[in-house]
Short mmCIF file of C-alpha atoms in Angstrom, two decimals:
data_model
loop_
_atom_site.label_atom_id
_atom_site.label_comp_id
_atom_site.label_asym_id
_atom_site.label_seq_id
_atom_site.Cartn_x
_atom_site.Cartn_y
_atom_site.Cartn_z
CA ARG A 8 -51.66 -153.10 59.82
CA SER A 9 -53.95 -151.07 57.72
CA HIS A 10 -56.42 -153.88 57.67
CA LEU A 11 -56.70 -154.48 61.51
CA SER A 12 -59.73 -152.30 61.91
CA ALA A 13 -61.84 -154.88 60.04
CA ILE A 14 -60.56 -157.69 62.43
CA ARG A 15 -61.00 -155.51 65.46
CA SER A 16 -64.67 -154.91 64.32
CA CYS A 17 -65.37 -158.63 64.18
CA TYR A 18 -64.40 -159.01 67.83
CA GLU A 19 -66.01 -155.93 69.09
CA LYS A 20 -69.39 -156.83 67.43
CA GLN A 21 -69.35 -160.27 69.33
CA LEU A 22 -68.07 -158.63 72.51
CA LEU A 23 -71.29 -156.73 72.91
CA LYS A 24 -73.07 -159.95 73.10
CA SER A 25 -70.17 -161.84 75.27
CA PRO A 26 -68.52 -159.16 77.50
CA THR A 27 -65.86 -161.62 78.70
CA LEU A 28 -64.98 -163.03 75.41
CA GLU A 29 -61.10 -163.31 75.14
CA GLY A 30 -58.63 -165.63 73.29
CA ARG A 31 -56.24 -166.10 70.67
CA VAL A 32 -56.73 -166.92 66.95
CA HIS A 33 -53.96 -168.03 64.60
CA LEU A 34 -55.25 -167.37 61.06
CA ALA A 35 -53.50 -169.22 58.13
CA PHE A 36 -53.84 -167.60 54.62
CA THR A 37 -52.20 -167.67 51.25
CA ILE A 38 -51.45 -164.61 49.38
CA ASP A 39 -51.29 -165.29 45.67
CA GLY A 40 -48.84 -163.83 43.12
CA GLN A 41 -51.16 -160.90 42.59
CA GLY A 42 -51.39 -159.93 46.15
CA LYS A 43 -54.83 -161.29 46.68
CA VAL A 44 -55.87 -163.89 49.27
CA ALA A 45 -56.38 -167.23 47.72
CA ALA A 46 -57.32 -169.03 50.90
CA ALA A 47 -57.77 -168.32 54.45
CA SER A 48 -58.72 -170.53 57.51
CA ILE A 49 -58.37 -170.71 61.19
CA ASP A 50 -55.35 -172.46 62.21
CA THR A 51 -55.84 -172.65 65.93
CA SER A 52 -58.11 -170.79 68.27
CA THR A 53 -58.80 -170.39 71.81
CA LEU A 54 -61.45 -167.72 71.30
CA ALA A 55 -64.48 -170.24 71.20
CA SER A 56 -66.51 -167.99 69.05
CA PRO A 57 -67.29 -169.39 65.58
CA GLU A 58 -68.83 -166.00 64.62
CA VAL A 59 -65.76 -163.93 65.29
CA GLU A 60 -63.73 -166.63 63.61
CA ARG A 61 -65.75 -166.63 60.40
CA CYS A 62 -65.78 -162.94 60.37
CA ILE A 63 -61.93 -162.84 60.39
CA VAL A 64 -61.78 -165.46 57.67
CA ASN A 65 -64.11 -163.30 55.59
CA ALA A 66 -62.54 -159.84 56.30
CA VAL A 67 -59.00 -161.40 55.46
CA SER A 68 -60.18 -162.97 52.34
CA ALA A 69 -61.37 -159.68 50.91
CA MET A 70 -58.00 -158.13 51.52
CA THR A 71 -55.31 -157.24 48.99
CA PHE A 72 -51.62 -157.26 49.99
CA PRO A 73 -48.34 -156.17 48.29
CA VAL A 74 -47.38 -158.43 45.55
CA PRO A 75 -44.83 -160.97 46.76
CA ARG A 76 -41.52 -160.85 45.54
CA GLY A 77 -40.79 -163.08 42.62
CA GLY A 78 -44.47 -163.31 41.94
CA GLY A 79 -45.18 -166.59 43.65
CA SER A 80 -47.64 -167.10 46.40
CA ILE A 81 -46.65 -167.10 50.18
CA ARG A 82 -48.30 -168.78 53.15
CA VAL A 83 -48.68 -166.59 56.28
CA THR A 84 -49.76 -167.59 59.80
CA TYR A 85 -50.80 -164.56 61.88
CA PRO A 86 -51.83 -164.36 65.56
CA PHE A 87 -54.68 -162.18 66.66
CA ILE A 88 -54.98 -161.87 70.46
CA PHE A 89 -58.23 -160.54 71.92
CA ALA A 90 -58.83 -159.35 75.38
CA THR A 91 -61.18 -156.96 77.14
CA GLN A 92 -59.69 -153.93 78.58
#
């Protein structure tokens, strides 16, 4: 949750250009045995904004997470829902 501001920033920047931009992005990423993101990609998306999707992938790729138990890697799929208020 501490990383959500970076994801929100990706959306808000594009929202200035496309005020009706809404949708759901499912991000798939792998956390390696040292807590670093080894790979990240869009699993599915209804957002229809390659700019936001690319920004999310880049933001998550730069993140560090707690080391997985046992030191192995884990695959995560996380949904982000973007909507105007």
